[in-house]
PDB file of C-alpha atoms in Angstrom:
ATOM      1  CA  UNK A   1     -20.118  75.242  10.233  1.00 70.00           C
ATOM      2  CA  UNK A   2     -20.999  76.103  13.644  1.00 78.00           C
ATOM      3  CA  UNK A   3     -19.624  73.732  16.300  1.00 88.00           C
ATOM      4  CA  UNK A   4     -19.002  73.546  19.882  1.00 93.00           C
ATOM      5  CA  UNK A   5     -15.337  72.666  20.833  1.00 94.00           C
ATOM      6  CA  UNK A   6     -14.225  70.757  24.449  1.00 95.00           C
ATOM      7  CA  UNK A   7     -10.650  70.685  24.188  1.00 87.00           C
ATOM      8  CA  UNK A   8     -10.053  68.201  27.445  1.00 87.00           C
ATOM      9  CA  UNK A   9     -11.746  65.294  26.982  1.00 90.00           C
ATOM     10  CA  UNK A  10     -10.160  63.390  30.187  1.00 94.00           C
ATOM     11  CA  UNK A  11      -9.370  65.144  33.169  1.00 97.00           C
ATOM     12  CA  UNK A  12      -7.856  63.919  36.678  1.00 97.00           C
ATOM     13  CA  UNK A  13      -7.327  66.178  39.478  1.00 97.00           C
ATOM     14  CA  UNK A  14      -6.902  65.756  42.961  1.00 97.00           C
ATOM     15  CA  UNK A  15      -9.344  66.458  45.610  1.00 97.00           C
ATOM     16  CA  UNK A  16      -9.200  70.426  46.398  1.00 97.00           C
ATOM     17  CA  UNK A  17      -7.438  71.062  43.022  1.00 97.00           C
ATOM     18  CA  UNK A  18      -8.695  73.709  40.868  1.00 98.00           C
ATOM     19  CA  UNK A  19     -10.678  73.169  37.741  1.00 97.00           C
ATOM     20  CA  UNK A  20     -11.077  74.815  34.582  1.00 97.00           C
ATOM     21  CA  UNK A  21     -12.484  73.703  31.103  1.00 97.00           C
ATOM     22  CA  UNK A  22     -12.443  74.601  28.176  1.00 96.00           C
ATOM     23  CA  UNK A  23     -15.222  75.523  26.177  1.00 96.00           C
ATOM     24  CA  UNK A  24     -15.634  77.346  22.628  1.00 96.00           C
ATOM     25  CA  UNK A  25     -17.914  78.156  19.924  1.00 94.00           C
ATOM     26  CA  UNK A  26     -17.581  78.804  16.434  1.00 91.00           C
ATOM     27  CA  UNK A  27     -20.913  81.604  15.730  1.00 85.00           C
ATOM     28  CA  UNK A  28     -20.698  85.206  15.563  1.00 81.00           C
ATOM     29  CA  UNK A  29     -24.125  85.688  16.343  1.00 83.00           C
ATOM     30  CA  UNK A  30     -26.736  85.724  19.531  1.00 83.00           C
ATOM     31  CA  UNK A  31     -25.678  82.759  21.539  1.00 87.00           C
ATOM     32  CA  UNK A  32     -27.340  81.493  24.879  1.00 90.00           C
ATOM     33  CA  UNK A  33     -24.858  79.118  26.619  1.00 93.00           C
ATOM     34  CA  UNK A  34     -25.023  76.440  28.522  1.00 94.00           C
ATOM     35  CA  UNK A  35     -22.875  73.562  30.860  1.00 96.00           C
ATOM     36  CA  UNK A  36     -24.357  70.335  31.653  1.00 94.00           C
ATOM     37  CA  UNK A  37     -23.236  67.463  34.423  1.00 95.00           C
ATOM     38  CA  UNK A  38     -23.808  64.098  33.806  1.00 92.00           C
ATOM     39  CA  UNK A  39     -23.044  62.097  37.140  1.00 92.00           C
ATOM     40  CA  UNK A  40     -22.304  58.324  36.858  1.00 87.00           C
ATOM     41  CA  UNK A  41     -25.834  56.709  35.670  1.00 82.00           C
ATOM     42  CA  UNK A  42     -27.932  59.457  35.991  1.00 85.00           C
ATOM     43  CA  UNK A  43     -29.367  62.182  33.744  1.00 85.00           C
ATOM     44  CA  UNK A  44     -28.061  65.570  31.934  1.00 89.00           C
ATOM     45  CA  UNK A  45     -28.179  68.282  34.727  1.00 90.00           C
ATOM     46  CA  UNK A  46     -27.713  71.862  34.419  1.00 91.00           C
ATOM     47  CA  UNK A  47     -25.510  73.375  36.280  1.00 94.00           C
ATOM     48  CA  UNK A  48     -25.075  76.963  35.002  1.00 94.00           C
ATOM     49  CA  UNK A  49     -26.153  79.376  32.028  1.00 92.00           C
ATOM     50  CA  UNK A  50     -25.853  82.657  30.502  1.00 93.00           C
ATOM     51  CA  UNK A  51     -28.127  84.388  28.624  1.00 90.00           C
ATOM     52  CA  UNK A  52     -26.776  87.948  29.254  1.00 89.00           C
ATOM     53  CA  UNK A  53     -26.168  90.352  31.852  1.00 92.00           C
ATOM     54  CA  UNK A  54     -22.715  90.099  33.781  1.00 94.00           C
ATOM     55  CA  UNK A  55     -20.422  87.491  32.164  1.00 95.00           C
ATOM     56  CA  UNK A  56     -19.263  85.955  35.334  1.00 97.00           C
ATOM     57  CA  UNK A  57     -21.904  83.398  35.823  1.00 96.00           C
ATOM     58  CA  UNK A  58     -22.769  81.268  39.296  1.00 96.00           C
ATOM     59  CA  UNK A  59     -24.061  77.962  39.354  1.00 94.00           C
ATOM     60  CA  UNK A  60     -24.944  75.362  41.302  1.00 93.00           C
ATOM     61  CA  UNK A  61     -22.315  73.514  44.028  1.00 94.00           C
ATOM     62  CA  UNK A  62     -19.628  76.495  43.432  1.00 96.00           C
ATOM     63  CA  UNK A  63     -19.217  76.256  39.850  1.00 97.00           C
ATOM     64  CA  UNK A  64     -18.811  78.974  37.848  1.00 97.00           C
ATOM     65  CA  UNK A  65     -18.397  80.421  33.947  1.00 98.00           C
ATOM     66  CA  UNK A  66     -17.161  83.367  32.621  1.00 97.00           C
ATOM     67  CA  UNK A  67     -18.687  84.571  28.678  1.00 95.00           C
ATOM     68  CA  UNK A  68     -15.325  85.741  26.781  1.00 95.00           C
ATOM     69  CA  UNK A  69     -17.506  87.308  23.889  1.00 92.00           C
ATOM     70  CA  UNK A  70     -14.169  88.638  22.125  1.00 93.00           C
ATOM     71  CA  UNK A  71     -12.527  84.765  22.432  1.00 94.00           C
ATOM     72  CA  UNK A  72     -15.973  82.803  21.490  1.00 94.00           C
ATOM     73  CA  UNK A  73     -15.504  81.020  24.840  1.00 96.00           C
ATOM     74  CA  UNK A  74     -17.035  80.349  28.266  1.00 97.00           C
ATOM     75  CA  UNK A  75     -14.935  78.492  30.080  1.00 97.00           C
ATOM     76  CA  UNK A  76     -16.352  76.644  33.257  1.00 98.00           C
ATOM     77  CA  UNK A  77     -14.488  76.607  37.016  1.00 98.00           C
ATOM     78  CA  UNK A  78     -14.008  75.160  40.399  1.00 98.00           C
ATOM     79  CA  UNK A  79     -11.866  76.415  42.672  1.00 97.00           C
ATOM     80  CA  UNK A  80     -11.693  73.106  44.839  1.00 97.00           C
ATOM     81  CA  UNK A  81     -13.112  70.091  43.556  1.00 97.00           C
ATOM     82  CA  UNK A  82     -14.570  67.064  45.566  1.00 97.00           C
ATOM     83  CA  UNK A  83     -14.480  63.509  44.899  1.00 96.00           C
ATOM     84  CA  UNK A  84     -18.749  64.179  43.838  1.00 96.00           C
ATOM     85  CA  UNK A  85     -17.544  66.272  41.140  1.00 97.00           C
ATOM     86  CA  UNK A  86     -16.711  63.112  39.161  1.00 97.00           C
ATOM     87  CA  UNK A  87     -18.906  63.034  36.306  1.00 96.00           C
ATOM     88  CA  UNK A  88     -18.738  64.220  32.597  1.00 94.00           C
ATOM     89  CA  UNK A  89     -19.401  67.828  31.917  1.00 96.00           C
ATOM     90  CA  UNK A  90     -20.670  69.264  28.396  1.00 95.00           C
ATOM     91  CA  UNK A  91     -20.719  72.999  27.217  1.00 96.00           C
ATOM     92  CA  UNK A  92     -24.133  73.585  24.822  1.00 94.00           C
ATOM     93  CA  UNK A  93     -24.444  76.397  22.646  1.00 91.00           C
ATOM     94  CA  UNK A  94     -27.496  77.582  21.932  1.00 88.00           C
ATOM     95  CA  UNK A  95     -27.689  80.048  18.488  1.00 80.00           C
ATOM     96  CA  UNK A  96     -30.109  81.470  16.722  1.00 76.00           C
ATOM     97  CA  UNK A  97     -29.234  80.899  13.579  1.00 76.00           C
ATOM     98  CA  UNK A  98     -29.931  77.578  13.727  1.00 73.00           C
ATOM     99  CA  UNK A  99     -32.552  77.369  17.387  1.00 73.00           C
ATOM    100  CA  UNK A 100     -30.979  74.310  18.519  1.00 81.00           C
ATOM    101  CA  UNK A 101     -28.526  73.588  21.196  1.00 87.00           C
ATOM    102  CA  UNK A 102     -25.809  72.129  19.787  1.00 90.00           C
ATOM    103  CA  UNK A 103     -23.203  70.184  22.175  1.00 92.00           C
ATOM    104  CA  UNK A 104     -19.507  69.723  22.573  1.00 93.00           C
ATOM    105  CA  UNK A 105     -18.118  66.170  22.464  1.00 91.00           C
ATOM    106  CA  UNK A 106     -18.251  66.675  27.163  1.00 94.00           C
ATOM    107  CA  UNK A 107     -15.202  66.107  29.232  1.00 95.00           C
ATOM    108  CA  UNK A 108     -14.886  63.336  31.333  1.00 95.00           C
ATOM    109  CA  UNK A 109     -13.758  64.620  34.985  1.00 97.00           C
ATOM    110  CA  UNK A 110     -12.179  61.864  37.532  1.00 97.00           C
ATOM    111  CA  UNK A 111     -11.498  63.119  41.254  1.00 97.00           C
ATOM    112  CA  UNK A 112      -9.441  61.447  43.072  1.00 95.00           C
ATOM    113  CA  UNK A 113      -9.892  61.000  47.001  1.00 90.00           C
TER     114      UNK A 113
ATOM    115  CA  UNK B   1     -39.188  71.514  39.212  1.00 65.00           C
ATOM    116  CA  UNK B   2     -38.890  70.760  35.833  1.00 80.00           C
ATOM    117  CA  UNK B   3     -38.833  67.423  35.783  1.00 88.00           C
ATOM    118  CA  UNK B   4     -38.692  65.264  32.597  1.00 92.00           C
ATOM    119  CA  UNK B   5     -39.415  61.363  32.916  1.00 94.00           C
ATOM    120  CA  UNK B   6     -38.940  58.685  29.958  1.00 96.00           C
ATOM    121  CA  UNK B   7     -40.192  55.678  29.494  1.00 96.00           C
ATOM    122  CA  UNK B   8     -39.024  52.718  29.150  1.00 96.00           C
ATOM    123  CA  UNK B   9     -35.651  53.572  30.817  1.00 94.00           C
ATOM    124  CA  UNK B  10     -34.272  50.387  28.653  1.00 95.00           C
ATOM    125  CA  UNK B  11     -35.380  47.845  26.191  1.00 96.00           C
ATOM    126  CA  UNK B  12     -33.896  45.070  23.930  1.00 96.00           C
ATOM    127  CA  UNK B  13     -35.986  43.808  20.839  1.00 95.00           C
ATOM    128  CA  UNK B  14     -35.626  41.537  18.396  1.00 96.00           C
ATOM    129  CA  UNK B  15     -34.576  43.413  14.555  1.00 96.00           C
ATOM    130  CA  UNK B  16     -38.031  44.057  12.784  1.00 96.00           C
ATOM    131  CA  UNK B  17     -39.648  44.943  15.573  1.00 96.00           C
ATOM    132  CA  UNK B  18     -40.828  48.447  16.604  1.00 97.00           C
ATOM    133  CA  UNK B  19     -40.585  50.222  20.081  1.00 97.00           C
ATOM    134  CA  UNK B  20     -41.925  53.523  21.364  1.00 97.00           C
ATOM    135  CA  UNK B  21     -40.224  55.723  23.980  1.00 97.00           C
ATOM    136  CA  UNK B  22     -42.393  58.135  25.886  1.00 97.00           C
ATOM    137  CA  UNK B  23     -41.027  61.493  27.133  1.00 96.00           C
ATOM    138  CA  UNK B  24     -43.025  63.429  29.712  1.00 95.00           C
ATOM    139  CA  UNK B  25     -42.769  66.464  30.906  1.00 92.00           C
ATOM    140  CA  UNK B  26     -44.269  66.539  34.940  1.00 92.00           C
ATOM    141  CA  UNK B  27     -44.395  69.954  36.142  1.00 87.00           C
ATOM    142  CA  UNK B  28     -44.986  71.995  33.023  1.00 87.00           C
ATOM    143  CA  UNK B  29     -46.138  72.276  29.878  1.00 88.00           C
ATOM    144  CA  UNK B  30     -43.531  71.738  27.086  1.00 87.00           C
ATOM    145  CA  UNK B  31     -43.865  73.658  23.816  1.00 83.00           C
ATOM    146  CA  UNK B  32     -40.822  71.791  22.287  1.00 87.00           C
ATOM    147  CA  UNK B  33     -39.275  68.781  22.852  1.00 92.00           C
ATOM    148  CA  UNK B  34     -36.256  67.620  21.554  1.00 93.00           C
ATOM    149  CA  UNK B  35     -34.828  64.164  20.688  1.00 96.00           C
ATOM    150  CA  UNK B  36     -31.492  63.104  20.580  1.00 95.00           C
ATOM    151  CA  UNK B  37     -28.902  60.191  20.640  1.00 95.00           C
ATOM    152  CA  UNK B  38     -26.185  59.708  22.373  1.00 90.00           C
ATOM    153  CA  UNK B  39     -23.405  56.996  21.200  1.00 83.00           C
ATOM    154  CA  UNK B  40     -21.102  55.211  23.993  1.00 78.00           C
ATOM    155  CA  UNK B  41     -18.381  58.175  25.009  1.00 74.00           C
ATOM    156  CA  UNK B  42     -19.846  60.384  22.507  1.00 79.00           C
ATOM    157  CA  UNK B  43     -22.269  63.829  22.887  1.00 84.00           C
ATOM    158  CA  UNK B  44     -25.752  63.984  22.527  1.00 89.00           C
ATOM    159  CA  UNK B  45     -26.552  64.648  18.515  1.00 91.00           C
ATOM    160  CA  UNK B  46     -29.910  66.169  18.360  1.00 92.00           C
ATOM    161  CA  UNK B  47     -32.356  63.935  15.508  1.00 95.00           C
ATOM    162  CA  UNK B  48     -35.423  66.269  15.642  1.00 94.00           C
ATOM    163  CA  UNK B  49     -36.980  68.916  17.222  1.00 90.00           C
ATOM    164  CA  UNK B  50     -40.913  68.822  17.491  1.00 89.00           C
ATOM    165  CA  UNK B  51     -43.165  71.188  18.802  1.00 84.00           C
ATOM    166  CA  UNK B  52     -47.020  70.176  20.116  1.00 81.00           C
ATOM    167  CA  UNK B  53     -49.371  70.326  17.323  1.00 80.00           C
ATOM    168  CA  UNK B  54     -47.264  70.344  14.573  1.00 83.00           C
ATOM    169  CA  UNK B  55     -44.732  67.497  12.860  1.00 86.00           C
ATOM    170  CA  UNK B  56     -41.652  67.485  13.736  1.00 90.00           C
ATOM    171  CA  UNK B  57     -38.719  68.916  12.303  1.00 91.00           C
ATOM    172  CA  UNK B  58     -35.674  66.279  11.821  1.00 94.00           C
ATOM    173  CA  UNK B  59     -32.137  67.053  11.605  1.00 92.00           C
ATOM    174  CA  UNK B  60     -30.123  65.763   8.231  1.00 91.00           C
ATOM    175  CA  UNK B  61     -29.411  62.414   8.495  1.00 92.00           C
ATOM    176  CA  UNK B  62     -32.145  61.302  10.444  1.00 94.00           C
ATOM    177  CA  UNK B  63     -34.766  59.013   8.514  1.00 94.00           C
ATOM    178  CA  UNK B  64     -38.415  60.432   9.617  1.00 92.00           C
ATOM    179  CA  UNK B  65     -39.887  57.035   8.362  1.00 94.00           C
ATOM    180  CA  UNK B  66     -37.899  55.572  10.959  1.00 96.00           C
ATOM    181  CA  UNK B  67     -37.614  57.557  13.235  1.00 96.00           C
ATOM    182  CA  UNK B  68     -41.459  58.722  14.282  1.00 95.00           C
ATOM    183  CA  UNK B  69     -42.140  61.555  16.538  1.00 94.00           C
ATOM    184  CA  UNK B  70     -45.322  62.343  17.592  1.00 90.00           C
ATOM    185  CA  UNK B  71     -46.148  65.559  20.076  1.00 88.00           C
ATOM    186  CA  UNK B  72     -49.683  65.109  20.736  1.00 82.00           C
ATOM    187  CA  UNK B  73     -50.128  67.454  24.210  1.00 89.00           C
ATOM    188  CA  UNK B  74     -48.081  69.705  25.808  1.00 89.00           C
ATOM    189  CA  UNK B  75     -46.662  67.438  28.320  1.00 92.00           C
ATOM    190  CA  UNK B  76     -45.948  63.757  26.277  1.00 93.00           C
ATOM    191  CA  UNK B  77     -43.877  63.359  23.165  1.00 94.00           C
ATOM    192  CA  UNK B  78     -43.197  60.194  21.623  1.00 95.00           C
ATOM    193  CA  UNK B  79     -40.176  58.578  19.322  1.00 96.00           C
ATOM    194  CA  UNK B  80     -41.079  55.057  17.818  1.00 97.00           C
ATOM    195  CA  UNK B  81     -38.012  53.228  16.292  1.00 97.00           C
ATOM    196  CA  UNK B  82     -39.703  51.676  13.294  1.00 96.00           C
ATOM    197  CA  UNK B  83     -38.501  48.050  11.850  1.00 96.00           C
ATOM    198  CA  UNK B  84     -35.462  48.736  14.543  1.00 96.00           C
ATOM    199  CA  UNK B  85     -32.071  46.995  13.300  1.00 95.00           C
ATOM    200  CA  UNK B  86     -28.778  46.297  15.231  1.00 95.00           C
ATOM    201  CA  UNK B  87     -27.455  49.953  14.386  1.00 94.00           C
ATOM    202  CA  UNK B  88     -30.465  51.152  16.175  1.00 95.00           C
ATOM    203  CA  UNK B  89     -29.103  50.466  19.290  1.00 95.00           C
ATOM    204  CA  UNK B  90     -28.311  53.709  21.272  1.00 94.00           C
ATOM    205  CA  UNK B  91     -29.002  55.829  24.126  1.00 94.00           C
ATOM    206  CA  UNK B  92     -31.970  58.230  23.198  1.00 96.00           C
ATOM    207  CA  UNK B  93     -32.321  61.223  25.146  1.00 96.00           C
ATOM    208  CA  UNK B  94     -35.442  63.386  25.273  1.00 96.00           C
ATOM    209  CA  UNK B  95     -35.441  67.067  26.699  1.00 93.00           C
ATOM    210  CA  UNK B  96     -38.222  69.510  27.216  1.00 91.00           C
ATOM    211  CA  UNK B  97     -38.687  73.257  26.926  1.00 85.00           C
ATOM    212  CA  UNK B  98     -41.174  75.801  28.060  1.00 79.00           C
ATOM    213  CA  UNK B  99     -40.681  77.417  25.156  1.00 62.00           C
ATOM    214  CA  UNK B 100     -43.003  79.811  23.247  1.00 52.00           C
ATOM    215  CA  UNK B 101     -45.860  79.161  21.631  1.00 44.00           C
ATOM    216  CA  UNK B 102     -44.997  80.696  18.370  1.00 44.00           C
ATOM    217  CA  UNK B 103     -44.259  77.322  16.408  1.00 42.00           C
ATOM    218  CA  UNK B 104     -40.408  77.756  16.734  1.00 45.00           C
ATOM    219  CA  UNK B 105     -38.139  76.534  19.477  1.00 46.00           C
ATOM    220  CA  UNK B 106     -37.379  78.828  22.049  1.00 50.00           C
ATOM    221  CA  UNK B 107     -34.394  79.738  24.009  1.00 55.00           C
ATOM    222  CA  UNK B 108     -35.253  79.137  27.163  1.00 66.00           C
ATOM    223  CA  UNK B 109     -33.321  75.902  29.402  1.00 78.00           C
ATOM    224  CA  UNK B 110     -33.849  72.411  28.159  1.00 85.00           C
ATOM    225  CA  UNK B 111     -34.071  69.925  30.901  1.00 89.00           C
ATOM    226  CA  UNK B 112     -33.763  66.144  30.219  1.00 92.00           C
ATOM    227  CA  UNK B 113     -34.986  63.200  30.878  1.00 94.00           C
ATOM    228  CA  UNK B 114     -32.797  60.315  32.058  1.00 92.00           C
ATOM    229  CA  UNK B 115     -32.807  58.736  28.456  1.00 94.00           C
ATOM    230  CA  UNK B 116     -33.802  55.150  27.632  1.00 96.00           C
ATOM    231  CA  UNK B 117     -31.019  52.447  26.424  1.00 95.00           C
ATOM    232  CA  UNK B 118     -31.971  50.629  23.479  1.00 96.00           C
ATOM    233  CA  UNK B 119     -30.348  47.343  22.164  1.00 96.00           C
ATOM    234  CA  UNK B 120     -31.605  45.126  19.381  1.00 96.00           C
ATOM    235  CA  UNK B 121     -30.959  42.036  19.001  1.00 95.00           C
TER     236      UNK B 121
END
């Protein structure tokens, strides 16, 4: 079946720590992919995506995501990450098999001042 | 831009009763929307997809009796929790794509509205 696998669920890190999460797919076909912030009572935000092109992706407020077509993964990073950053981030996969985005269970990031 | 508002952003009923949720979209035009629900510390779990014009299509599991989605213009969807019970009681989520107009969901970005919190009594 496909799914969309977050292997961190809670993470803590220290202000100016690195970040990196963990995100992979189980689909062999076309996949658009996505990561979504949820901040502390507000809505789903995205932050980054990748259609195609150069699988090194930018975001918004320095995150990034690299495509790993060969691993099924696309794994999002910070290289310093600030208190704000708290908030619960979830990968999406979109495929077109099935034309729905289909989401990971989201990892819950705490940053501590 | 892109900009998706629901309404009500919470409600509590009484069980038996029947509420409507209203998804907008407010600075385009929204081929597909998409409704899903999202348990405490759980993901989103998408319940149907519906596209303006046309009835929507509901994932397995999800009653469409109960469950009623209606997409009458490109920029308002509704999702009416019929005869809503105790179990009812969730976080529904509504998103909103550009999409194509080709009857089938596109894969462009979703963006999403800030949900609405539902708890019956």
């Amino acid at each position: 079946a496909q799914s969309v696998s977050q292997h961190n669920h809670h993470v803590i890190l220290s202000e100016a720590a690195s970040l990196e999460l963990g995100c992979n797919y189980s689909y062999g076909g076309t996949v658009n992919l996505f990561w979504y912030v949820q901040y502390p009572g507000q809505h789903l935000q995205l932050l980054l995506k990748y259609f195609s092109g150069d699988p090194l992706v930018k975001g918004i407020k320095g995150f990034e995501a690299e495509f790993i077509k060969s691993k099924f993964s696309f794994n999002l990073r910070k290289p310093s990450v600030q208190w704000s950053d708290t908030a619960e981030y979830f990968c999406a996969v979109w495929m077109d098999s099935s034309y729905k985005l289909i989401f990971g269970s989201g990892t819950r990031l705490l940053v501590r001042p | 831009g892109a900009v998706v508002s629901q309404h009500p952003s919470w409600v509590i009923c009484k069980s038996g009763t029947s509420v409507k949720i209203e998804c907008r979209s407010l600075d385009f035009q929204a081929t597909t929307m998409f409704w899903y629900r999202q348990f405490p510390k759980q993901s989103l779990m998408l319940m149907a997809t519906s596209n303006e014009g046309s009835k929507a299509t509901y994932e397995q599991g999800v009653e469409k009796d109960k469950f009623l989605i209606n997409h009458a213009s490109l920029t308002l969807s509704t999702l009416t929790v019929t005869s809503a019970h105790p179990e009812d009681s969730s976080f529904y989520i509504c998103s909103a794509s550009p999409g194509t107009l080709s009857g089938r969901a596109s894969t462009d970005t979703q963006y999403f509205g800030p949900g609405t919190r539902l708890t019956v009594l």
